[in-house]
Amino acid sequence: MAELRLTMTAEARKVLTDLLRLIAPAAARVSVNRAKIPDADPEVANFWTETLSAQASEEARLLATAFASAKGDPATIILRNEAQSLAFLRALSAVRFALRDLVFADIPDSQLDGAEELEDESLPSEKRHALACYSCFGLLQQSLIHQLDSEA
Amino acid sequence: MGKPKLKPEIKTESVVQPSPKWNVIVLNDPINYTDYVVLAFMKVLRVSRPVAKKLMLEVHEDGRATVWTGDREPAEMVALELQQWHLNAILEKDG
């Protein structure tokens, strides 16, 4: 598979990179905490926790490296192969979950579906900022899905 | 002449209980896109696009779908792999 590219403006890259730096440690915790780990067998539970924790750390590292290496304007993230692209896709899902849980847990799911319509002034600016980033991560995810799977 | 000793008739029967099956259930979530869920099902469950799409629609419309059934250990691995895609996968004993 040829390499995949995700392009964004330099400003978007900066904003998303700054947000990732802030949210990454908590995102890893959210990822493990929200997992439905079977608790009947301590050995299995331990294996799941270790596996998901390791993955969460790897996802945070992957996102940080990818955004930091995306130079230029427009900034381009280059994903070398399918495995790296799928890992990046999963990492974007993790960060969207983290934003959902940590920043706007009070916004109902139905409203979140149309996050781009939530640009109302009644929301605090940091929440609007996080919502914009949430939408951007979603757009990157959709772009990647369509490159990975032309029938999607 | 004494009575013939009757041998008690003993029947033995071995009953092999099949091990219980486990269902891997995926619950709906408000974060992941439908195309993402279809891709996750295709990669993890190794099913065709139409099957993956059907399962995704079931999750989306009914709130949950059984995506895999089998022995406990492989079911645990499937559920874990789906969770690595950040899907809400849980295990339930069948029946």
JSON list of C-alpha atoms in Angstrom, two decimals:
[
{"chain": "A", "resi": 1, "resn": "MET", "atom": "CA", "xyz": [0.00, 0.00, 0.00]},
{"chain": "A", "resi": 2, "resn": "ALA", "atom": "CA", "xyz": [1.29, 3.45, -0.90]},
{"chain": "A", "resi": 3, "resn": "GLU", "atom": "CA", "xyz": [1.82, 5.95, 1.87]},
{"chain": "A", "resi": 4, "resn": "LEU", "atom": "CA", "xyz": [-1.18, 7.96, 2.98]},
{"chain": "A", "resi": 5, "resn": "ARG", "atom": "CA", "xyz": [-1.20, 11.70, 3.53]},
{"chain": "A", "resi": 6, "resn": "LEU", "atom": "CA", "xyz": [-3.29, 13.91, 5.77]},
{"chain": "A", "resi": 7, "resn": "THR", "atom": "CA", "xyz": [-3.05, 17.59, 5.05]},
{"chain": "A", "resi": 8, "resn": "MET", "atom": "CA", "xyz": [-4.11, 20.54, 7.20]},
{"chain": "A", "resi": 9, "resn": "THR", "atom": "CA", "xyz": [-3.24, 24.20, 7.55]},
{"chain": "A", "resi": 10, "resn": "ALA", "atom": "CA", "xyz": [-0.21, 25.06, 9.65]},
{"chain": "A", "resi": 11, "resn": "GLU", "atom": "CA", "xyz": [-2.50, 26.84, 12.09]},
{"chain": "A", "resi": 12, "resn": "ALA", "atom": "CA", "xyz": [-4.73, 23.77, 12.50]},
{"chain": "A", "resi": 13, "resn": "ARG", "atom": "CA", "xyz": [-1.63, 21.65, 13.06]},
{"chain": "A", "resi": 14, "resn": "LYS", "atom": "CA", "xyz": [-0.43, 24.01, 15.79]},
{"chain": "A", "resi": 15, "resn": "VAL", "atom": "CA", "xyz": [-3.79, 24.10, 17.56]},
{"chain": "A", "resi": 16, "resn": "LEU", "atom": "CA", "xyz": [-4.24, 20.32, 17.41]},
{"chain": "A", "resi": 17, "resn": "THR", "atom": "CA", "xyz": [-0.64, 19.71, 18.53]},
{"chain": "A", "resi": 18, "resn": "ASP", "atom": "CA", "xyz": [-1.07, 22.00, 21.54]},
{"chain": "A", "resi": 19, "resn": "LEU", "atom": "CA", "xyz": [-4.32, 20.31, 22.49]},
{"chain": "A", "resi": 20, "resn": "LEU", "atom": "CA", "xyz": [-2.77, 16.85, 22.14]},
{"chain": "A", "resi": 21, "resn": "ARG", "atom": "CA", "xyz": [0.09, 17.88, 24.42]},
{"chain": "A", "resi": 22, "resn": "LEU", "atom": "CA", "xyz": [-2.44, 18.88, 27.07]},
{"chain": "A", "resi": 23, "resn": "ILE", "atom": "CA", "xyz": [-4.78, 15.96, 26.76]},
{"chain": "A", "resi": 24, "resn": "ALA", "atom": "CA", "xyz": [-2.44, 13.04, 25.99]},
{"chain": "A", "resi": 25, "resn": "PRO", "atom": "CA", "xyz": [-1.71, 11.88, 29.58]},
{"chain": "A", "resi": 26, "resn": "ALA", "atom": "CA", "xyz": [-5.40, 11.94, 30.51]},
{"chain": "A", "resi": 27, "resn": "ALA", "atom": "CA", "xyz": [-6.43, 10.38, 27.20]},
{"chain": "A", "resi": 28, "resn": "ALA", "atom": "CA", "xyz": [-4.42, 7.27, 27.98]},
{"chain": "A", "resi": 29, "resn": "ARG", "atom": "CA", "xyz": [-6.16, 6.95, 31.36]},
{"chain": "A", "resi": 30, "resn": "VAL", "atom": "CA", "xyz": [-9.61, 7.47, 29.82]},
{"chain": "A", "resi": 31, "resn": "SER", "atom": "CA", "xyz": [-8.90, 4.81, 27.23]},
{"chain": "A", "resi": 32, "resn": "VAL", "atom": "CA", "xyz": [-8.15, 2.17, 29.86]},
{"chain": "A", "resi": 33, "resn": "ASN", "atom": "CA", "xyz": [-10.82, 3.28, 32.32]},
{"chain": "A", "resi": 34, "resn": "ARG", "atom": "CA", "xyz": [-13.67, 3.15, 29.82]},
{"chain": "A", "resi": 35, "resn": "ALA", "atom": "CA", "xyz": [-12.71, -0.30, 28.55]},
{"chain": "A", "resi": 36, "resn": "LYS", "atom": "CA", "xyz": [-15.09, -3.06, 29.63]},
{"chain": "A", "resi": 37, "resn": "ILE", "atom": "CA", "xyz": [-12.52, -5.36, 31.22]},
{"chain": "A", "resi": 38, "resn": "PRO", "atom": "CA", "xyz": [-13.90, -8.75, 32.36]},
{"chain": "A", "resi": 39, "resn": "ASP", "atom": "CA", "xyz": [-13.25, -8.95, 36.09]},
{"chain": "A", "resi": 40, "resn": "ALA", "atom": "CA", "xyz": [-14.07, -12.61, 36.83]},
{"chain": "A", "resi": 41, "resn": "ASP", "atom": "CA", "xyz": [-10.52, -13.80, 36.21]},
{"chain": "A", "resi": 42, "resn": "PRO", "atom": "CA", "xyz": [-7.75, -11.59, 37.65]},
{"chain": "A", "resi": 43, "resn": "GLU", "atom": "CA", "xyz": [-5.19, -12.98, 35.20]},
{"chain": "A", "resi": 44, "resn": "VAL", "atom": "CA", "xyz": [-7.36, -12.06, 32.20]},
{"chain": "A", "resi": 45, "resn": "ALA", "atom": "CA", "xyz": [-8.18, -8.66, 33.70]},
{"chain": "A", "resi": 46, "resn": "ASN", "atom": "CA", "xyz": [-4.49, -7.99, 34.23]},
{"chain": "A", "resi": 47, "resn": "PHE", "atom": "CA", "xyz": [-3.62, -8.99, 30.67]},
{"chain": "A", "resi": 48, "resn": "TRP", "atom": "CA", "xyz": [-6.33, -6.71, 29.26]},
{"chain": "A", "resi": 49, "resn": "THR", "atom": "CA", "xyz": [-5.26, -3.77, 31.43]},
{"chain": "A", "resi": 50, "resn": "GLU", "atom": "CA", "xyz": [-1.61, -4.17, 30.43]},
{"chain": "A", "resi": 51, "resn": "THR", "atom": "CA", "xyz": [-2.47, -4.55, 26.73]},
{"chain": "A", "resi": 52, "resn": "LEU", "atom": "CA", "xyz": [-4.78, -1.52, 26.67]},
{"chain": "A", "resi": 53, "resn": "SER", "atom": "CA", "xyz": [-2.35, 0.61, 28.71]},
{"chain": "A", "resi": 54, "resn": "ALA", "atom": "CA", "xyz": [0.51, -0.21, 26.36]},
{"chain": "A", "resi": 55, "resn": "GLN", "atom": "CA", "xyz": [-1.67, 0.62, 23.37]},
{"chain": "A", "resi": 56, "resn": "ALA", "atom": "CA", "xyz": [-2.80, 3.91, 24.91]},
{"chain": "A", "resi": 57, "resn": "SER", "atom": "CA", "xyz": [0.84, 4.97, 25.44]},
{"chain": "A", "resi": 58, "resn": "GLU", "atom": "CA", "xyz": [1.72, 3.95, 21.90]},
{"chain": "A", "resi": 59, "resn": "GLU", "atom": "CA", "xyz": [-1.23, 5.92, 20.50]},
{"chain": "A", "resi": 60, "resn": "ALA", "atom": "CA", "xyz": [-0.21, 9.04, 22.40]},
{"chain": "A", "resi": 61, "resn": "ARG", "atom": "CA", "xyz": [3.37, 8.68, 21.12]},
{"chain": "A", "resi": 62, "resn": "LEU", "atom": "CA", "xyz": [2.18, 8.09, 17.53]},
{"chain": "A", "resi": 63, "resn": "LEU", "atom": "CA", "xyz": [-0.04, 11.19, 17.51]},
{"chain": "A", "resi": 64, "resn": "ALA", "atom": "CA", "xyz": [2.59, 13.40, 19.12]},
{"chain": "A", "resi": 65, "resn": "THR", "atom": "CA", "xyz": [5.27, 12.28, 16.64]},
{"chain": "A", "resi": 66, "resn": "ALA", "atom": "CA", "xyz": [3.00, 12.57, 13.61]},
{"chain": "A", "resi": 67, "resn": "PHE", "atom": "CA", "xyz": [1.82, 16.09, 14.41]},
{"chain": "A", "resi": 68, "resn": "ALA", "atom": "CA", "xyz": [5.30, 17.24, 15.42]},
{"chain": "A", "resi": 69, "resn": "SER", "atom": "CA", "xyz": [6.78, 15.96, 12.14]},
{"chain": "A", "resi": 70, "resn": "ALA", "atom": "CA", "xyz": [4.13, 17.56, 9.95]},
{"chain": "A", "resi": 71, "resn": "LYS", "atom": "CA", "xyz": [6.05, 20.59, 8.71]},
{"chain": "A", "resi": 72, "resn": "GLY", "atom": "CA", "xyz": [5.17, 23.24, 6.17]},
{"chain": "A", "resi": 73, "resn": "ASP", "atom": "CA", "xyz": [1.97, 25.00, 5.22]},
{"chain": "A", "resi": 74, "resn": "PRO", "atom": "CA", "xyz": [-0.16, 23.12, 4.48]},
{"chain": "A", "resi": 75, "resn": "ALA", "atom": "CA", "xyz": [1.24, 20.67, 7.02]},
{"chain": "A", "resi": 76, "resn": "THR", "atom": "CA", "xyz": [1.23, 17.04, 5.92]},
{"chain": "A", "resi": 77, "resn": "ILE", "atom": "CA", "xyz": [1.21, 13.92, 8.07]},
{"chain": "A", "resi": 78, "resn": "ILE", "atom": "CA", "xyz": [2.66, 11.00, 6.15]},
{"chain": "A", "resi": 79, "resn": "LEU", "atom": "CA", "xyz": [1.65, 7.48, 7.14]},
{"chain": "A", "resi": 80, "resn": "ARG", "atom": "CA", "xyz": [4.04, 4.93, 5.66]},
{"chain": "A", "resi": 81, "resn": "ASN", "atom": "CA", "xyz": [1.92, 1.78, 5.53]},
{"chain": "A", "resi": 82, "resn": "GLU", "atom": "CA", "xyz": [-1.46, 0.27, 6.37]},
{"chain": "A", "resi": 83, "resn": "ALA", "atom": "CA", "xyz": [-0.50, -0.79, 9.89]},
{"chain": "A", "resi": 84, "resn": "GLN", "atom": "CA", "xyz": [0.63, 2.73, 10.75]},
{"chain": "A", "resi": 85, "resn": "SER", "atom": "CA", "xyz": [-2.50, 4.22, 9.15]},
{"chain": "A", "resi": 86, "resn": "LEU", "atom": "CA", "xyz": [-4.83, 1.94, 11.09]},
{"chain": "A", "resi": 87, "resn": "ALA", "atom": "CA", "xyz": [-2.98, 2.69, 14.33]},
{"chain": "A", "resi": 88, "resn": "PHE", "atom": "CA", "xyz": [-3.31, 6.42, 13.62]},
{"chain": "A", "resi": 89, "resn": "LEU", "atom": "CA", "xyz": [-7.01, 5.97, 12.91]},
{"chain": "A", "resi": 90, "resn": "ARG", "atom": "CA", "xyz": [-7.51, 4.21, 16.27]},
{"chain": "A", "resi": 91, "resn": "ALA", "atom": "CA", "xyz": [-5.46, 6.88, 18.04]},
{"chain": "A", "resi": 92, "resn": "LEU", "atom": "CA", "xyz": [-7.75, 9.60, 16.65]},
{"chain": "A", "resi": 93, "resn": "SER", "atom": "CA", "xyz": [-10.74, 7.68, 17.99]},
{"chain": "A", "resi": 94, "resn": "ALA", "atom": "CA", "xyz": [-9.08, 7.52, 21.44]},
{"chain": "A", "resi": 95, "resn": "VAL", "atom": "CA", "xyz": [-8.47, 11.25, 21.55]},
{"chain": "A", "resi": 96, "resn": "ARG", "atom": "CA", "xyz": [-12.07, 11.99, 20.50]},
{"chain": "A", "resi": 97, "resn": "PHE", "atom": "CA", "xyz": [-13.30, 9.78, 23.34]},
{"chain": "A", "resi": 98, "resn": "ALA", "atom": "CA", "xyz": [-10.98, 11.57, 25.75]},
{"chain": "A", "resi": 99, "resn": "LEU", "atom": "CA", "xyz": [-12.27, 14.99, 24.68]},
{"chain": "A", "resi": 100, "resn": "ARG", "atom": "CA", "xyz": [-15.82, 13.73, 25.04]},
{"chain": "A", "resi": 101, "resn": "ASP", "atom": "CA", "xyz": [-15.23, 12.42, 28.56]},
{"chain": "A", "resi": 102, "resn": "LEU", "atom": "CA", "xyz": [-12.95, 15.15, 29.87]},
{"chain": "A", "resi": 103, "resn": "VAL", "atom": "CA", "xyz": [-14.06, 18.37, 28.24]},
{"chain": "A", "resi": 104, "resn": "PHE", "atom": "CA", "xyz": [-17.70, 18.15, 27.24]},
{"chain": "A", "resi": 105, "resn": "ALA", "atom": "CA", "xyz": [-19.23, 15.29, 29.14]},
{"chain": "A", "resi": 106, "resn": "ASP", "atom": "CA", "xyz": [-22.21, 17.58, 29.84]},
{"chain": "A", "resi": 107, "resn": "ILE", "atom": "CA", "xyz": [-23.17, 17.95, 26.17]},
{"chain": "A", "resi": 108, "resn": "PRO", "atom": "CA", "xyz": [-25.79, 15.34, 25.17]},
{"chain": "A", "resi": 109, "resn": "ASP", "atom": "CA", "xyz": [-24.87, 12.81, 22.49]},
{"chain": "A", "resi": 110, "resn": "SER", "atom": "CA", "xyz": [-27.62, 14.08, 20.19]},
{"chain": "A", "resi": 111, "resn": "GLN", "atom": "CA", "xyz": [-26.06, 17.56, 20.17]},
{"chain": "A", "resi": 112, "resn": "LEU", "atom": "CA", "xyz": [-22.58, 16.18, 19.71]},
{"chain": "A", "resi": 113, "resn": "ASP", "atom": "CA", "xyz": [-23.60, 14.57, 16.42]},
{"chain": "A", "resi": 114, "resn": "GLY", "atom": "CA", "xyz": [-23.88, 18.05, 15.00]},
{"chain": "A", "resi": 115, "resn": "ALA", "atom": "CA", "xyz": [-20.83, 19.42, 16.79]},
{"chain": "A", "resi": 116, "resn": "GLU", "atom": "CA", "xyz": [-20.19, 21.97, 14.08]},
{"chain": "A", "resi": 117, "resn": "GLU", "atom": "CA", "xyz": [-23.54, 23.55, 14.96]},
{"chain": "A", "resi": 118, "resn": "LEU", "atom": "CA", "xyz": [-22.44, 24.08, 18.54]},
{"chain": "A", "resi": 119, "resn": "GLU", "atom": "CA", "xyz": [-20.63, 27.27, 17.69]},
{"chain": "A", "resi": 120, "resn": "ASP", "atom": "CA", "xyz": [-22.92, 29.17, 20.00]},
{"chain": "A", "resi": 121, "resn": "GLU", "atom": "CA", "xyz": [-21.56, 31.94, 22.14]},
{"chain": "A", "resi": 122, "resn": "SER", "atom": "CA", "xyz": [-23.11, 30.54, 25.31]},
{"chain": "A", "resi": 123, "resn": "LEU", "atom": "CA", "xyz": [-20.40, 27.89, 25.55]},
{"chain": "A", "resi": 124, "resn": "PRO", "atom": "CA", "xyz": [-17.15, 28.86, 27.27]},
{"chain": "A", "resi": 125, "resn": "SER", "atom": "CA", "xyz": [-14.40, 29.56, 24.73]},
{"chain": "A", "resi": 126, "resn": "GLU", "atom": "CA", "xyz": [-12.22, 26.63, 25.86]},
{"chain": "A", "resi": 127, "resn": "LYS", "atom": "CA", "xyz": [-15.14, 24.28, 25.30]},
{"chain": "A", "resi": 128, "resn": "ARG", "atom": "CA", "xyz": [-15.79, 25.70, 21.83]},
{"chain": "A", "resi": 129, "resn": "HIS", "atom": "CA", "xyz": [-12.10, 25.37, 21.10]},
{"chain": "A", "resi": 130, "resn": "ALA", "atom": "CA", "xyz": [-12.16, 21.70, 22.20]},
{"chain": "A", "resi": 131, "resn": "LEU", "atom": "CA", "xyz": [-15.27, 21.07, 20.11]},
{"chain": "A", "resi": 132, "resn": "ALA", "atom": "CA", "xyz": [-13.58, 22.52, 17.04]},
{"chain": "A", "resi": 133, "resn": "CYS", "atom": "CA", "xyz": [-10.59, 20.23, 17.65]},
{"chain": "A", "resi": 134, "resn": "TYR", "atom": "CA", "xyz": [-12.95, 17.28, 18.15]},
{"chain": "A", "resi": 135, "resn": "SER", "atom": "CA", "xyz": [-14.48, 18.00, 14.74]},
{"chain": "A", "resi": 136, "resn": "CYS", "atom": "CA", "xyz": [-11.02, 18.40, 13.14]},
{"chain": "A", "resi": 137, "resn": "PHE", "atom": "CA", "xyz": [-9.86, 15.04, 14.51]},
{"chain": "A", "resi": 138, "resn": "GLY", "atom": "CA", "xyz": [-13.07, 13.57, 13.08]},
{"chain": "A", "resi": 139, "resn": "LEU", "atom": "CA", "xyz": [-12.38, 15.09, 9.66]},
{"chain": "A", "resi": 140, "resn": "LEU", "atom": "CA", "xyz": [-8.86, 13.66, 9.68]},
{"chain": "A", "resi": 141, "resn": "GLN", "atom": "CA", "xyz": [-10.32, 10.28, 10.61]},
{"chain": "A", "resi": 142, "resn": "GLN", "atom": "CA", "xyz": [-12.83, 10.39, 7.76]},
{"chain": "A", "resi": 143, "resn": "SER", "atom": "CA", "xyz": [-10.19, 11.43, 5.26]},
{"chain": "A", "resi": 144, "resn": "LEU", "atom": "CA", "xyz": [-8.01, 8.53, 6.37]},
{"chain": "A", "resi": 145, "resn": "ILE", "atom": "CA", "xyz": [-10.90, 6.03, 6.21]},
{"chain": "A", "resi": 146, "resn": "HIS", "atom": "CA", "xyz": [-11.66, 7.07, 2.62]},
{"chain": "A", "resi": 147, "resn": "GLN", "atom": "CA", "xyz": [-8.03, 6.69, 1.62]},
{"chain": "A", "resi": 148, "resn": "LEU", "atom": "CA", "xyz": [-7.80, 3.29, 3.30]},
{"chain": "A", "resi": 149, "resn": "ASP", "atom": "CA", "xyz": [-11.08, 2.02, 1.97]},
{"chain": "A", "resi": 150, "resn": "SER", "atom": "CA", "xyz": [-12.27, 3.52, -1.31]},
{"chain": "A", "resi": 151, "resn": "GLU", "atom": "CA", "xyz": [-15.69, 1.87, -0.96]},
{"chain": "A", "resi": 152, "resn": "ALA", "atom": "CA", "xyz": [-16.40, 3.56, 2.39]},
{"chain": "B", "resi": 1, "resn": "MET", "atom": "CA", "xyz": [-30.07, -76.03, 43.84]},
{"chain": "B", "resi": 2, "resn": "GLY", "atom": "CA", "xyz": [-29.47, -72.54, 44.96]},
{"chain": "B", "resi": 3, "resn": "LYS", "atom": "CA", "xyz": [-30.85, -69.59, 43.21]},
{"chain": "B", "resi": 4, "resn": "PRO", "atom": "CA", "xyz": [-28.58, -68.28, 40.46]},
{"chain": "B", "resi": 5, "resn": "LYS", "atom": "CA", "xyz": [-26.94, -65.11, 41.53]},
{"chain": "B", "resi": 6, "resn": "LEU", "atom": "CA", "xyz": [-28.16, -62.35, 39.41]},
{"chain": "B", "resi": 7, "resn": "LYS", "atom": "CA", "xyz": [-25.62, -59.92, 38.33]},
{"chain": "B", "resi": 8, "resn": "PRO", "atom": "CA", "xyz": [-26.89, -56.45, 38.77]},
{"chain": "B", "resi": 9, "resn": "GLU", "atom": "CA", "xyz": [-27.14, -54.80, 35.46]},
{"chain": "B", "resi": 10, "resn": "ILE", "atom": "CA", "xyz": [-25.12, -51.67, 35.48]},
{"chain": "B", "resi": 11, "resn": "LYS", "atom": "CA", "xyz": [-25.37, -49.27, 32.68]},
{"chain": "B", "resi": 12, "resn": "THR", "atom": "CA", "xyz": [-22.86, -46.57, 32.28]},
{"chain": "B", "resi": 13, "resn": "GLU", "atom": "CA", "xyz": [-23.36, -43.53, 30.23]},
{"chain": "B", "resi": 14, "resn": "SER", "atom": "CA", "xyz": [-20.97, -40.75, 29.81]},
{"chain": "B", "resi": 15, "resn": "VAL", "atom": "CA", "xyz": [-22.40, -37.36, 29.19]},
{"chain": "B", "resi": 16, "resn": "VAL", "atom": "CA", "xyz": [-20.14, -34.82, 27.65]},
{"chain": "B", "resi": 17, "resn": "GLN", "atom": "CA", "xyz": [-21.35, -31.35, 28.39]},
{"chain": "B", "resi": 18, "resn": "PRO", "atom": "CA", "xyz": [-20.49, -28.95, 25.62]},
{"chain": "B", "resi": 19, "resn": "SER", "atom": "CA", "xyz": [-18.59, -25.99, 26.97]},
{"chain": "B", "resi": 20, "resn": "PRO", "atom": "CA", "xyz": [-20.80, -22.92, 27.13]},
{"chain": "B", "resi": 21, "resn": "LYS", "atom": "CA", "xyz": [-20.53, -20.49, 24.26]},
{"chain": "B", "resi": 22, "resn": "TRP", "atom": "CA", "xyz": [-19.80, -16.81, 24.70]},
{"chain": "B", "resi": 23, "resn": "ASN", "atom": "CA", "xyz": [-21.14, -13.91, 22.71]},
{"chain": "B", "resi": 24, "resn": "VAL", "atom": "CA", "xyz": [-19.11, -10.85, 21.87]},
{"chain": "B", "resi": 25, "resn": "ILE", "atom": "CA", "xyz": [-21.53, -7.93, 21.93]},
{"chain": "B", "resi": 26, "resn": "VAL", "atom": "CA", "xyz": [-20.79, -4.48, 20.57]},
{"chain": "B", "resi": 27, "resn": "LEU", "atom": "CA", "xyz": [-22.74, -1.59, 22.09]},
{"chain": "B", "resi": 28, "resn": "ASN", "atom": "CA", "xyz": [-23.50, 1.63, 20.26]},
{"chain": "B", "resi": 29, "resn": "ASP", "atom": "CA", "xyz": [-21.40, 4.69, 20.99]},
{"chain": "B", "resi": 30, "resn": "PRO", "atom": "CA", "xyz": [-21.81, 8.33, 19.95]},
{"chain": "B", "resi": 31, "resn": "ILE", "atom": "CA", "xyz": [-18.18, 8.93, 18.96]},
{"chain": "B", "resi": 32, "resn": "ASN", "atom": "CA", "xyz": [-17.11, 6.49, 16.27]},
{"chain": "B", "resi": 33, "resn": "TYR", "atom": "CA", "xyz": [-18.24, 7.05, 12.68]},
{"chain": "B", "resi": 34, "resn": "THR", "atom": "CA", "xyz": [-20.21, 4.34, 10.92]},
{"chain": "B", "resi": 35, "resn": "ASP", "atom": "CA", "xyz": [-17.46, 3.88, 8.28]},
{"chain": "B", "resi": 36, "resn": "TYR", "atom": "CA", "xyz": [-14.92, 3.46, 11.08]},
{"chain": "B", "resi": 37, "resn": "VAL", "atom": "CA", "xyz": [-17.03, 0.75, 12.72]},
{"chain": "B", "resi": 38, "resn": "VAL", "atom": "CA", "xyz": [-17.44, -1.08, 9.39]},
{"chain": "B", "resi": 39, "resn": "LEU", "atom": "CA", "xyz": [-13.68, -0.98, 8.85]},
{"chain": "B", "resi": 40, "resn": "ALA", "atom": "CA", "xyz": [-13.06, -2.22, 12.41]},
{"chain": "B", "resi": 41, "resn": "PHE", "atom": "CA", "xyz": [-15.43, -5.17, 11.90]},
{"chain": "B", "resi": 42, "resn": "MET", "atom": "CA", "xyz": [-13.80, -6.05, 8.57]},
{"chain": "B", "resi": 43, "resn": "LYS", "atom": "CA", "xyz": [-10.31, -6.01, 10.12]},
{"chain": "B", "resi": 44, "resn": "VAL", "atom": "CA", "xyz": [-11.07, -7.69, 13.46]},
{"chain": "B", "resi": 45, "resn": "LEU", "atom": "CA", "xyz": [-13.79, -10.17, 12.50]},
{"chain": "B", "resi": 46, "resn": "ARG", "atom": "CA", "xyz": [-12.41, -10.74, 8.98]},
{"chain": "B", "resi": 47, "resn": "VAL", "atom": "CA", "xyz": [-15.87, -10.44, 7.46]},
{"chain": "B", "resi": 48, "resn": "SER", "atom": "CA", "xyz": [-16.92, -9.03, 4.10]},
{"chain": "B", "resi": 49, "resn": "ARG", "atom": "CA", "xyz": [-18.10, -5.45, 3.73]},
{"chain": "B", "resi": 50, "resn": "PRO", "atom": "CA", "xyz": [-21.83, -6.39, 3.47]},
{"chain": "B", "resi": 51, "resn": "VAL", "atom": "CA", "xyz": [-21.62, -8.45, 6.67]},
{"chain": "B", "resi": 52, "resn": "ALA", "atom": "CA", "xyz": [-19.67, -5.72, 8.47]},
{"chain": "B", "resi": 53, "resn": "LYS", "atom": "CA", "xyz": [-22.19, -3.12, 7.32]},
{"chain": "B", "resi": 54, "resn": "LYS", "atom": "CA", "xyz": [-25.13, -5.25, 8.47]},
{"chain": "B", "resi": 55, "resn": "LEU", "atom": "CA", "xyz": [-23.56, -5.65, 11.93]},
{"chain": "B", "resi": 56, "resn": "MET", "atom": "CA", "xyz": [-22.81, -1.93, 12.14]},
{"chain": "B", "resi": 57, "resn": "LEU", "atom": "CA", "xyz": [-26.42, -1.06, 11.26]},
{"chain": "B", "resi": 58, "resn": "GLU", "atom": "CA", "xyz": [-27.66, -3.46, 13.94]},
{"chain": "B", "resi": 59, "resn": "VAL", "atom": "CA", "xyz": [-25.44, -1.76, 16.53]},
{"chain": "B", "resi": 60, "resn": "HIS", "atom": "CA", "xyz": [-26.53, 1.67, 15.34]},
{"chain": "B", "resi": 61, "resn": "GLU", "atom": "CA", "xyz": [-30.27, 0.94, 15.22]},
{"chain": "B", "resi": 62, "resn": "ASP", "atom": "CA", "xyz": [-30.74, -1.53, 18.09]},
{"chain": "B", "resi": 63, "resn": "GLY", "atom": "CA", "xyz": [-28.00, -0.24, 20.36]},
{"chain": "B", "resi": 64, "resn": "ARG", "atom": "CA", "xyz": [-26.18, -3.57, 20.35]},
{"chain": "B", "resi": 65, "resn": "ALA", "atom": "CA", "xyz": [-25.31, -6.55, 18.18]},
{"chain": "B", "resi": 66, "resn": "THR", "atom": "CA", "xyz": [-23.80, -9.97, 18.72]},
{"chain": "B", "resi": 67, "resn": "VAL", "atom": "CA", "xyz": [-20.82, -9.92, 16.39]},
{"chain": "B", "resi": 68, "resn": "TRP", "atom": "CA", "xyz": [-19.12, -13.19, 17.30]},
{"chain": "B", "resi": 69, "resn": "THR", "atom": "CA", "xyz": [-19.99, -16.39, 19.20]},
{"chain": "B", "resi": 70, "resn": "GLY", "atom": "CA", "xyz": [-17.66, -19.16, 20.32]},
{"chain": "B", "resi": 71, "resn": "ASP", "atom": "CA", "xyz": [-15.50, -20.55, 23.10]},
{"chain": "B", "resi": 72, "resn": "ARG", "atom": "CA", "xyz": [-14.53, -18.27, 25.92]},
{"chain": "B", "resi": 73, "resn": "GLU", "atom": "CA", "xyz": [-10.84, -17.73, 25.21]},
{"chain": "B", "resi": 74, "resn": "PRO", "atom": "CA", "xyz": [-11.18, -16.77, 21.54]},
{"chain": "B", "resi": 75, "resn": "ALA", "atom": "CA", "xyz": [-14.22, -14.65, 22.46]},
{"chain": "B", "resi": 76, "resn": "GLU", "atom": "CA", "xyz": [-12.05, -12.77, 24.96]},
{"chain": "B", "resi": 77, "resn": "MET", "atom": "CA", "xyz": [-9.46, -12.14, 22.28]},
{"chain": "B", "resi": 78, "resn": "VAL", "atom": "CA", "xyz": [-12.08, -10.84, 19.81]},
{"chain": "B", "resi": 79, "resn": "ALA", "atom": "CA", "xyz": [-13.56, -8.54, 22.48]},
{"chain": "B", "resi": 80, "resn": "LEU", "atom": "CA", "xyz": [-10.13, -7.25, 23.43]},
{"chain": "B", "resi": 81, "resn": "GLU", "atom": "CA", "xyz": [-9.24, -6.58, 19.80]},
{"chain": "B", "resi": 82, "resn": "LEU", "atom": "CA", "xyz": [-12.50, -4.66, 19.30]},
{"chain": "B", "resi": 83, "resn": "GLN", "atom": "CA", "xyz": [-11.76, -2.62, 22.41]},
{"chain": "B", "resi": 84, "resn": "GLN", "atom": "CA", "xyz": [-8.38, -1.81, 20.92]},
{"chain": "B", "resi": 85, "resn": "TRP", "atom": "CA", "xyz": [-10.42, -0.18, 18.14]},
{"chain": "B", "resi": 86, "resn": "HIS", "atom": "CA", "xyz": [-12.21, 1.73, 20.92]},
{"chain": "B", "resi": 87, "resn": "LEU", "atom": "CA", "xyz": [-15.50, -0.04, 20.35]},
{"chain": "B", "resi": 88, "resn": "ASN", "atom": "CA", "xyz": [-17.73, -0.88, 23.33]},
{"chain": "B", "resi": 89, "resn": "ALA", "atom": "CA", "xyz": [-17.29, -4.66, 23.21]},
{"chain": "B", "resi": 90, "resn": "ILE", "atom": "CA", "xyz": [-18.49, -6.86, 26.06]},
{"chain": "B", "resi": 91, "resn": "LEU", "atom": "CA", "xyz": [-18.72, -10.60, 26.68]},
{"chain": "B", "resi": 92, "resn": "GLU", "atom": "CA", "xyz": [-21.92, -12.43, 27.58]},
{"chain": "B", "resi": 93, "resn": "LYS", "atom": "CA", "xyz": [-22.49, -16.14, 28.16]},
{"chain": "B", "resi": 94, "resn": "ASP", "atom": "CA", "xyz": [-24.78, -17.56, 25.46]},
{"chain": "B", "resi": 95, "resn": "GLY", "atom": "CA", "xyz": [-28.23, -18.75, 26.53]}
]
